[in-house]
Structure formats: structure tokens, C-alpha cells
Amino acid sequence: DQQVKQNSPSLSVQEGRISILNCDYTNSMFDYFLWYKKYPAEGPTFLISISSIKDKNEDGRFTVFLNKSAKHLSLHIVPSQPGDSAVYFCAASDGNNFNKFYFGSGTKLNVKP
Amino acid sequence: NAGVTQTPKFQVLKTGQSMTLQCAQDMNHNSMYWYRQDPGMGLRLIYYSASEGTTDKGEVPNGYNVSRLNKREFSLRLESAAPSQTSVYFCASREGSLLVEQFFGPGTRLTVL
């Protein structure tokens, strides 16, 4: 059973608008979360992370929000650009072992010009 | 600085054949990983090597073996390939300690007939 879930396989957004990608997890021991971005025929690249001691982390156009009580995190991209079109994966770890991250199935974002 | 490199990029095997997927990193990272990505499943950890000389099982180790040849290289071996091992395989590396970001290679697309 998947411990990290991304229930929206795809998302389409107009350029300049906000993109919101969601991720849910079931393991209450998870306390460190990452987002990766993946273009076709390439490996994933790290985007942004958050630990459970925070509820928000911002890096330029990318902000990750963490709601521990709901076991939910989201990635906001503002403003969205066509170059953001990619598959986005969230990943979670229990912090005791940063060698074991559990990945969601990904959300394919399409930003329309 | 090539980052993480993987060979081959594509491979077709017949059931029962064996092969080794090669991975190398030039970032002097301590930890290395093998993942597989299947449609709708995200990335799943097969094996990892936290440091040179050590290897540990991940989520889905059955049917695979690994070797951490030296600090740079981490290989994945399929002794007797099965159609269920058709997947895209990613190698990744991480500096280690509290730095959580993993750097991924471009992937190997394996088909087992």
C-alpha cells in the first residue's frame, strides 16, 4: 500500500496563474518531505524540501505548505511558466533514515502559454 | 562534471537472461541508490548503499543484487530477468549526513520479453 499518494495524475494551468500540486501521506512518522521535478527522458531533479518543524518553505516561485494534522502537503508555483511543464513527485522520509524516501506516483503539470 | 551517469540507456532482454546496470557519480557522494519507476507507482527504492562497502535493501529488492564497487560506482544486477522487471531504472547519489537532496541519473529503460 502506497504511503505517499498524489491523487491527481495531471493538472493543466494557464501561464501566469497559480499551480497547486497536492500530496497526502499515511505514515505519521514521516517528518521530512521533498518535491522533485522530472522532464521526459531525464532523471528527477530536486526542487524544494520541508521538515515537520515548519509549515511553509519558500524558494522563489515555489512554496511548499505542510499540514501535519491532515498529513497533507502542497506545492504552489506562482506564477506558472510553460517551462514548469513536467511531472512533479513528492517524497517523504521518517527523518531517522534519509536513505529511505517514499515517493508518490507523480502529477503531470501542463502550463499552457 | 557529469553528475550521475548510467549505462545502458535502453536494453531488451529475454526472460531468464542476466544483465548488470552500471551507475557512476563524480560528485564524491557517500550514498548511492537504485530505484525503479513503473506507471502509476512513482519511484520505488530497490537497494541503497549508505557508504562505500555497505548495501541495504529497499522496498522492492527481490530479484536484484547490487555491488558498491568503490565510492564512485554502484551496479545493479538482474540474475534471471522476468517480465515483471520491465521498468525504468534510476540511479541516484547523495552527499550524505543531513543533506537530503538526491541527484539522479537519466535512467535505463529495460524491457524483458
PDB file of C-alpha atoms in Angstrom:
ATOM      1  CA  ASP A   1       0.000   0.000   0.000  1.00  0.00           C
ATOM      2  CA  GLN A   2       1.419   3.354  -1.020  1.00  0.00           C
ATOM      3  CA  GLN A   3       2.361   5.531   1.934  1.00  0.00           C
ATOM      4  CA  VAL A   4       2.609   8.672  -0.200  1.00  0.00           C
ATOM      5  CA  LYS A   5      -0.201   9.492  -2.598  1.00  0.00           C
ATOM      6  CA  GLN A   6      -0.653  12.042  -5.322  1.00  0.00           C
ATOM      7  CA  ASN A   7      -4.259  11.640  -6.316  1.00  0.00           C
ATOM      8  CA  SER A   8      -4.225  13.951  -9.314  1.00  0.00           C
ATOM      9  CA  PRO A   9      -2.367  12.327 -12.217  1.00  0.00           C
ATOM     10  CA  SER A  10      -2.482  15.554 -14.218  1.00  0.00           C
ATOM     11  CA  LEU A  11      -3.100  19.275 -13.902  1.00  0.00           C
ATOM     12  CA  SER A  12      -3.478  21.933 -16.575  1.00  0.00           C
ATOM     13  CA  VAL A  13      -2.926  25.620 -15.779  1.00  0.00           C
ATOM     14  CA  GLN A  14      -2.711  28.822 -17.778  1.00  0.00           C
ATOM     15  CA  GLU A  15       0.611  30.626 -17.901  1.00  0.00           C
ATOM     16  CA  GLY A  16       0.852  33.271 -15.173  1.00  0.00           C
ATOM     17  CA  ARG A  17      -1.674  31.571 -12.904  1.00  0.00           C
ATOM     18  CA  ILE A  18      -1.021  29.566  -9.754  1.00  0.00           C
ATOM     19  CA  SER A  19      -0.365  25.811  -9.922  1.00  0.00           C
ATOM     20  CA  ILE A  20      -1.205  23.798  -6.810  1.00  0.00           C
ATOM     21  CA  LEU A  21       0.026  20.221  -6.600  1.00  0.00           C
ATOM     22  CA  ASN A  22      -1.146  18.078  -3.716  1.00  0.00           C
ATOM     23  CA  CYS A  23       0.325  15.157  -1.824  1.00  0.00           C
ATOM     24  CA  ASP A  24      -1.047  13.050   1.047  1.00  0.00           C
ATOM     25  CA  TYR A  25       0.770  10.603   3.289  1.00  0.00           C
ATOM     26  CA  THR A  26      -0.367   7.940   5.711  1.00  0.00           C
ATOM     27  CA  ASN A  27       2.680   7.322   7.902  1.00  0.00           C
ATOM     28  CA  SER A  28       2.622   9.684  10.890  1.00  0.00           C
ATOM     29  CA  MET A  29       6.337   9.043  11.405  1.00  0.00           C
ATOM     30  CA  PHE A  30       7.201  10.938   8.225  1.00  0.00           C
ATOM     31  CA  ASP A  31       8.774  14.249   9.127  1.00  0.00           C
ATOM     32  CA  TYR A  32      10.794  15.305   6.101  1.00  0.00           C
ATOM     33  CA  PHE A  33       9.349  15.969   2.666  1.00  0.00           C
ATOM     34  CA  LEU A  34      10.790  16.753  -0.741  1.00  0.00           C
ATOM     35  CA  TRP A  35       9.468  17.718  -4.157  1.00  0.00           C
ATOM     36  CA  TYR A  36      11.193  16.647  -7.347  1.00  0.00           C
ATOM     37  CA  LYS A  37      10.553  17.724 -10.906  1.00  0.00           C
ATOM     38  CA  LYS A  38      11.030  15.395 -13.872  1.00  0.00           C
ATOM     39  CA  TYR A  39      11.201  16.144 -17.564  1.00  0.00           C
ATOM     40  CA  PRO A  40      10.742  13.336 -20.136  1.00  0.00           C
ATOM     41  CA  ALA A  41      13.806  11.138 -20.686  1.00  0.00           C
ATOM     42  CA  GLU A  42      15.605  12.751 -17.739  1.00  0.00           C
ATOM     43  CA  GLY A  43      16.051  11.840 -14.100  1.00  0.00           C
ATOM     44  CA  PRO A  44      14.174  13.730 -11.378  1.00  0.00           C
ATOM     45  CA  THR A  45      15.752  16.933 -10.081  1.00  0.00           C
ATOM     46  CA  PHE A  46      15.328  18.283  -6.575  1.00  0.00           C
ATOM     47  CA  LEU A  47      13.040  21.277  -6.225  1.00  0.00           C
ATOM     48  CA  ILE A  48      12.291  22.111  -2.598  1.00  0.00           C
ATOM     49  CA  SER A  49      12.039  20.465   0.817  1.00  0.00           C
ATOM     50  CA  ILE A  50      10.343  20.982   4.160  1.00  0.00           C
ATOM     51  CA  SER A  51      10.773  19.469   7.591  1.00  0.00           C
ATOM     52  CA  SER A  52       7.951  18.933  10.043  1.00  0.00           C
ATOM     53  CA  ILE A  53       9.163  21.721  12.311  1.00  0.00           C
ATOM     54  CA  LYS A  54       7.943  24.166   9.674  1.00  0.00           C
ATOM     55  CA  ASP A  55       4.601  24.590   7.950  1.00  0.00           C
ATOM     56  CA  LYS A  56       5.902  26.569   4.996  1.00  0.00           C
ATOM     57  CA  ASN A  57       9.065  26.846   2.958  1.00  0.00           C
ATOM     58  CA  GLU A  58       9.568  29.229   0.063  1.00  0.00           C
ATOM     59  CA  ASP A  59      12.114  29.344  -2.729  1.00  0.00           C
ATOM     60  CA  GLY A  60      11.433  31.895  -5.424  1.00  0.00           C
ATOM     61  CA  ARG A  61       8.257  30.967  -7.278  1.00  0.00           C
ATOM     62  CA  PHE A  62       7.936  27.687  -5.365  1.00  0.00           C
ATOM     63  CA  THR A  63       6.332  27.333  -1.940  1.00  0.00           C
ATOM     64  CA  VAL A  64       5.636  24.110  -0.091  1.00  0.00           C
ATOM     65  CA  PHE A  65       2.993  24.004   2.638  1.00  0.00           C
ATOM     66  CA  LEU A  66       2.767  21.249   5.231  1.00  0.00           C
ATOM     67  CA  ASN A  67      -0.343  20.402   7.255  1.00  0.00           C
ATOM     68  CA  LYS A  68       0.782  17.745   9.713  1.00  0.00           C
ATOM     69  CA  SER A  69      -2.605  17.156  11.287  1.00  0.00           C
ATOM     70  CA  ALA A  70      -4.107  16.422   7.868  1.00  0.00           C
ATOM     71  CA  LYS A  71      -0.980  14.560   6.682  1.00  0.00           C
ATOM     72  CA  HIS A  72      -1.050  16.751   3.604  1.00  0.00           C
ATOM     73  CA  LEU A  73       1.431  18.869   1.729  1.00  0.00           C
ATOM     74  CA  SER A  74       1.109  21.036  -1.316  1.00  0.00           C
ATOM     75  CA  LEU A  75       3.426  22.727  -3.774  1.00  0.00           C
ATOM     76  CA  HIS A  76       2.438  26.151  -5.083  1.00  0.00           C
ATOM     77  CA  ILE A  77       4.030  27.585  -8.204  1.00  0.00           C
ATOM     78  CA  VAL A  78       3.385  31.287  -8.761  1.00  0.00           C
ATOM     79  CA  PRO A  79       3.393  32.459 -11.480  1.00  0.00           C
ATOM     80  CA  SER A  80       3.372  29.299 -13.563  1.00  0.00           C
ATOM     81  CA  GLN A  81       5.523  29.267 -16.688  1.00  0.00           C
ATOM     82  CA  PRO A  82       5.484  26.920 -19.702  1.00  0.00           C
ATOM     83  CA  GLY A  83       8.936  25.651 -18.664  1.00  0.00           C
ATOM     84  CA  ASP A  84       7.325  24.330 -15.461  1.00  0.00           C
ATOM     85  CA  SER A  85       5.510  21.688 -17.512  1.00  0.00           C
ATOM     86  CA  ALA A  86       6.848  18.418 -16.091  1.00  0.00           C
ATOM     87  CA  VAL A  87       5.959  15.580 -13.746  1.00  0.00           C
ATOM     88  CA  TYR A  88       6.196  16.503 -10.067  1.00  0.00           C
ATOM     89  CA  PHE A  89       6.881  13.887  -7.391  1.00  0.00           C
ATOM     90  CA  CYS A  90       6.569  14.336  -3.662  1.00  0.00           C
ATOM     91  CA  ALA A  91       8.650  12.141  -1.368  1.00  0.00           C
ATOM     92  CA  ALA A  92       8.671  11.551   2.381  1.00  0.00           C
ATOM     93  CA  SER A  93      11.059  10.165   4.960  1.00  0.00           C
ATOM     94  CA  ASP A  94      10.848   9.499   8.692  1.00  0.00           C
ATOM     95  CA  GLY A  95      13.987  11.524   9.261  1.00  0.00           C
ATOM     96  CA  ASN A  96      15.777   8.692  11.032  1.00  0.00           C
ATOM     97  CA  ASN A  97      16.943   7.386   7.713  1.00  0.00           C
ATOM     98  CA  PHE A  98      17.444   9.858   4.894  1.00  0.00           C
ATOM     99  CA  ASN A  99      18.364   6.894   2.729  1.00  0.00           C
ATOM    100  CA  LYS A 100      14.743   5.791   2.556  1.00  0.00           C
ATOM    101  CA  PHE A 101      12.364   8.159   0.846  1.00  0.00           C
ATOM    102  CA  TYR A 102       8.920   7.052  -0.267  1.00  0.00           C
ATOM    103  CA  PHE A 103       7.688   8.625  -3.481  1.00  0.00           C
ATOM    104  CA  GLY A 104       4.218   9.447  -4.730  1.00  0.00           C
ATOM    105  CA  SER A 105       3.123   8.450  -8.214  1.00  0.00           C
ATOM    106  CA  GLY A 106       3.555  11.953  -9.627  1.00  0.00           C
ATOM    107  CA  THR A 107       1.396  14.714 -11.095  1.00  0.00           C
ATOM    108  CA  LYS A 108       1.925  15.813 -14.667  1.00  0.00           C
ATOM    109  CA  LEU A 109       1.661  19.599 -14.874  1.00  0.00           C
ATOM    110  CA  ASN A 110       0.912  21.273 -18.189  1.00  0.00           C
ATOM    111  CA  VAL A 111       1.282  25.047 -18.272  1.00  0.00           C
ATOM    112  CA  LYS A 112      -0.434  26.469 -21.330  1.00  0.00           C
ATOM    113  CA  PRO A 113       1.001  29.599 -22.966  1.00  0.00           C
TER     114      PRO A 113
ATOM    115  CA  ASN B   1      31.286  17.380 -14.114  1.00  0.00           C
ATOM    116  CA  ALA B   2      28.943  14.703 -15.489  1.00  0.00           C
ATOM    117  CA  GLY B   3      26.951  14.124 -12.268  1.00  0.00           C
ATOM    118  CA  VAL B   4      25.338  10.674 -12.270  1.00  0.00           C
ATOM    119  CA  THR B   5      25.763   8.549 -15.380  1.00  0.00           C
ATOM    120  CA  GLN B   6      24.005   5.293 -16.207  1.00  0.00           C
ATOM    121  CA  THR B   7      24.654   2.659 -18.848  1.00  0.00           C
ATOM    122  CA  PRO B   8      22.999   1.407 -20.922  1.00  0.00           C
ATOM    123  CA  LYS B   9      20.174   3.827 -21.773  1.00  0.00           C
ATOM    124  CA  PHE B  10      17.990   1.082 -23.257  1.00  0.00           C
ATOM    125  CA  GLN B  11      18.042  -2.698 -23.028  1.00  0.00           C
ATOM    126  CA  VAL B  12      15.825  -5.535 -24.200  1.00  0.00           C
ATOM    127  CA  LEU B  13      16.231  -8.925 -22.527  1.00  0.00           C
ATOM    128  CA  LYS B  14      14.572 -12.280 -22.869  1.00  0.00           C
ATOM    129  CA  THR B  15      13.130 -13.959 -19.790  1.00  0.00           C
ATOM    130  CA  GLY B  16      15.890 -15.712 -17.880  1.00  0.00           C
ATOM    131  CA  GLN B  17      18.750 -13.631 -19.223  1.00  0.00           C
ATOM    132  CA  SER B  18      21.014 -11.723 -16.867  1.00  0.00           C
ATOM    133  CA  MET B  19      22.442  -8.252 -17.063  1.00  0.00           C
ATOM    134  CA  THR B  20      24.132  -5.573 -14.998  1.00  0.00           C
ATOM    135  CA  LEU B  21      23.134  -1.922 -14.964  1.00  0.00           C
ATOM    136  CA  GLN B  22      26.044   0.403 -14.315  1.00  0.00           C
ATOM    137  CA  CYS B  23      25.989   3.668 -12.399  1.00  0.00           C
ATOM    138  CA  ALA B  24      28.768   6.128 -11.617  1.00  0.00           C
ATOM    139  CA  GLN B  25      28.892   9.528  -9.922  1.00  0.00           C
ATOM    140  CA  ASP B  26      31.677  12.099  -9.913  1.00  0.00           C
ATOM    141  CA  MET B  27      30.447  14.273  -7.034  1.00  0.00           C
ATOM    142  CA  ASN B  28      32.282  12.357  -4.290  1.00  0.00           C
ATOM    143  CA  HIS B  29      28.951  11.418  -2.733  1.00  0.00           C
ATOM    144  CA  ASN B  30      28.821   8.853   0.046  1.00  0.00           C
ATOM    145  CA  SER B  31      25.403   7.319  -0.613  1.00  0.00           C
ATOM    146  CA  MET B  32      24.014   5.750  -3.764  1.00  0.00           C
ATOM    147  CA  TYR B  33      20.607   4.326  -4.704  1.00  0.00           C
ATOM    148  CA  TRP B  34      18.761   2.230  -7.235  1.00  0.00           C
ATOM    149  CA  TYR B  35      15.089   2.912  -7.959  1.00  0.00           C
ATOM    150  CA  ARG B  36      12.577   1.554 -10.401  1.00  0.00           C
ATOM    151  CA  GLN B  37       9.723   3.576 -11.848  1.00  0.00           C
ATOM    152  CA  ASP B  38       6.572   1.885 -13.072  1.00  0.00           C
ATOM    153  CA  PRO B  39       3.447   3.550 -14.481  1.00  0.00           C
ATOM    154  CA  GLY B  40       1.208   4.821 -11.697  1.00  0.00           C
ATOM    155  CA  MET B  41       3.671   3.727  -8.987  1.00  0.00           C
ATOM    156  CA  GLY B  42       6.213   6.512  -8.628  1.00  0.00           C
ATOM    157  CA  LEU B  43       9.787   5.606  -7.750  1.00  0.00           C
ATOM    158  CA  ARG B  44      10.431   2.630  -5.514  1.00  0.00           C
ATOM    159  CA  LEU B  45      13.737   2.000  -3.797  1.00  0.00           C
ATOM    160  CA  ILE B  46      15.375  -1.306  -4.720  1.00  0.00           C
ATOM    161  CA  TYR B  47      18.692  -1.135  -2.860  1.00  0.00           C
ATOM    162  CA  TYR B  48      20.907   1.544  -1.451  1.00  0.00           C
ATOM    163  CA  SER B  49      24.472   1.947  -0.279  1.00  0.00           C
ATOM    164  CA  ALA B  50      24.796   4.414   2.577  1.00  0.00           C
ATOM    165  CA  SER B  51      28.582   4.404   2.290  1.00  0.00           C
ATOM    166  CA  GLU B  52      31.346   2.588   0.459  1.00  0.00           C
ATOM    167  CA  GLY B  53      31.360  -1.052   1.500  1.00  0.00           C
ATOM    168  CA  THR B  54      27.756  -1.225   2.695  1.00  0.00           C
ATOM    169  CA  THR B  55      24.497  -2.127   0.956  1.00  0.00           C
ATOM    170  CA  ASP B  56      20.935  -2.426   2.247  1.00  0.00           C
ATOM    171  CA  LYS B  57      17.569  -3.499   0.920  1.00  0.00           C
ATOM    172  CA  GLY B  58      14.911  -1.016  -0.020  1.00  0.00           C
ATOM    173  CA  GLU B  59      11.196  -1.542  -0.698  1.00  0.00           C
ATOM    174  CA  VAL B  60      11.462  -3.966  -3.623  1.00  0.00           C
ATOM    175  CA  PRO B  61      14.792  -5.882  -3.519  1.00  0.00           C
ATOM    176  CA  ASN B  62      13.598  -9.310  -4.703  1.00  0.00           C
ATOM    177  CA  GLY B  63      15.201 -10.437  -7.957  1.00  0.00           C
ATOM    178  CA  TYR B  64      18.084  -7.960  -7.748  1.00  0.00           C
ATOM    179  CA  ASN B  65      21.614  -7.807  -6.415  1.00  0.00           C
ATOM    180  CA  VAL B  66      23.903  -4.827  -6.036  1.00  0.00           C
ATOM    181  CA  SER B  67      27.592  -4.106  -5.723  1.00  0.00           C
ATOM    182  CA  ARG B  68      29.207  -0.929  -4.429  1.00  0.00           C
ATOM    183  CA  LEU B  69      32.397  -1.355  -6.391  1.00  0.00           C
ATOM    184  CA  ASN B  70      34.044   1.775  -4.975  1.00  0.00           C
ATOM    185  CA  LYS B  71      32.891   5.209  -3.868  1.00  0.00           C
ATOM    186  CA  ARG B  72      32.022   6.211  -7.431  1.00  0.00           C
ATOM    187  CA  GLU B  73      30.276   3.119  -8.768  1.00  0.00           C
ATOM    188  CA  PHE B  74      27.139   1.200  -7.794  1.00  0.00           C
ATOM    189  CA  SER B  75      25.854  -1.582 -10.039  1.00  0.00           C
ATOM    190  CA  LEU B  76      22.520  -3.394 -10.158  1.00  0.00           C
ATOM    191  CA  ARG B  77      22.361  -6.992 -11.369  1.00  0.00           C
ATOM    192  CA  LEU B  78      19.398  -8.989 -12.591  1.00  0.00           C
ATOM    193  CA  GLU B  79      20.418 -12.651 -12.419  1.00  0.00           C
ATOM    194  CA  SER B  80      17.385 -14.090 -14.194  1.00  0.00           C
ATOM    195  CA  ALA B  81      15.217 -11.389 -15.719  1.00  0.00           C
ATOM    196  CA  ALA B  82      11.432 -11.645 -15.564  1.00  0.00           C
ATOM    197  CA  PRO B  83       8.758  -9.635 -17.437  1.00  0.00           C
ATOM    198  CA  SER B  84       7.759  -8.067 -14.086  1.00  0.00           C
ATOM    199  CA  GLN B  85      11.165  -6.355 -14.067  1.00  0.00           C
ATOM    200  CA  THR B  86      10.276  -4.338 -17.160  1.00  0.00           C
ATOM    201  CA  SER B  87      10.673  -0.803 -15.869  1.00  0.00           C
ATOM    202  CA  VAL B  88      12.718   2.371 -15.972  1.00  0.00           C
ATOM    203  CA  TYR B  89      15.643   2.171 -13.562  1.00  0.00           C
ATOM    204  CA  PHE B  90      17.161   5.245 -11.964  1.00  0.00           C
ATOM    205  CA  CYS B  91      20.399   5.505 -10.076  1.00  0.00           C
ATOM    206  CA  ALA B  92      20.880   8.366  -7.627  1.00  0.00           C
ATOM    207  CA  SER B  93      23.521   9.647  -5.248  1.00  0.00           C
ATOM    208  CA  ARG B  94      23.516  11.814  -2.127  1.00  0.00           C
ATOM    209  CA  GLU B  95      26.326  13.544  -0.332  1.00  0.00           C
ATOM    210  CA  GLY B  96      25.164  12.030   2.936  1.00  0.00           C
ATOM    211  CA  SER B  97      24.572  13.051   6.525  1.00  0.00           C
ATOM    212  CA  LEU B  98      21.835  15.695   6.819  1.00  0.00           C
ATOM    213  CA  LEU B  99      21.915  16.740   3.159  1.00  0.00           C
ATOM    214  CA  VAL B 100      18.773  15.082   1.812  1.00  0.00           C
ATOM    215  CA  GLU B 101      18.882  16.007  -1.863  1.00  0.00           C
ATOM    216  CA  GLN B 102      19.448  13.063  -4.196  1.00  0.00           C
ATOM    217  CA  PHE B 103      20.925  13.578  -7.654  1.00  0.00           C
ATOM    218  CA  PHE B 104      19.512  11.260 -10.288  1.00  0.00           C
ATOM    219  CA  GLY B 105      20.912   9.781 -13.460  1.00  0.00           C
ATOM    220  CA  PRO B 106      18.951   9.842 -16.740  1.00  0.00           C
ATOM    221  CA  GLY B 107      17.582   6.318 -16.333  1.00  0.00           C
ATOM    222  CA  THR B 108      17.763   2.949 -18.098  1.00  0.00           C
ATOM    223  CA  ARG B 109      14.664   1.700 -19.882  1.00  0.00           C
ATOM    224  CA  LEU B 110      14.586  -2.088 -19.565  1.00  0.00           C
ATOM    225  CA  THR B 111      12.157  -4.384 -21.359  1.00  0.00           C
ATOM    226  CA  VAL B 112      12.006  -8.084 -20.526  1.00  0.00           C
ATOM    227  CA  LEU B 113      10.183 -10.187 -23.112  1.00  0.00           C
TER     228      LEU B 113
END
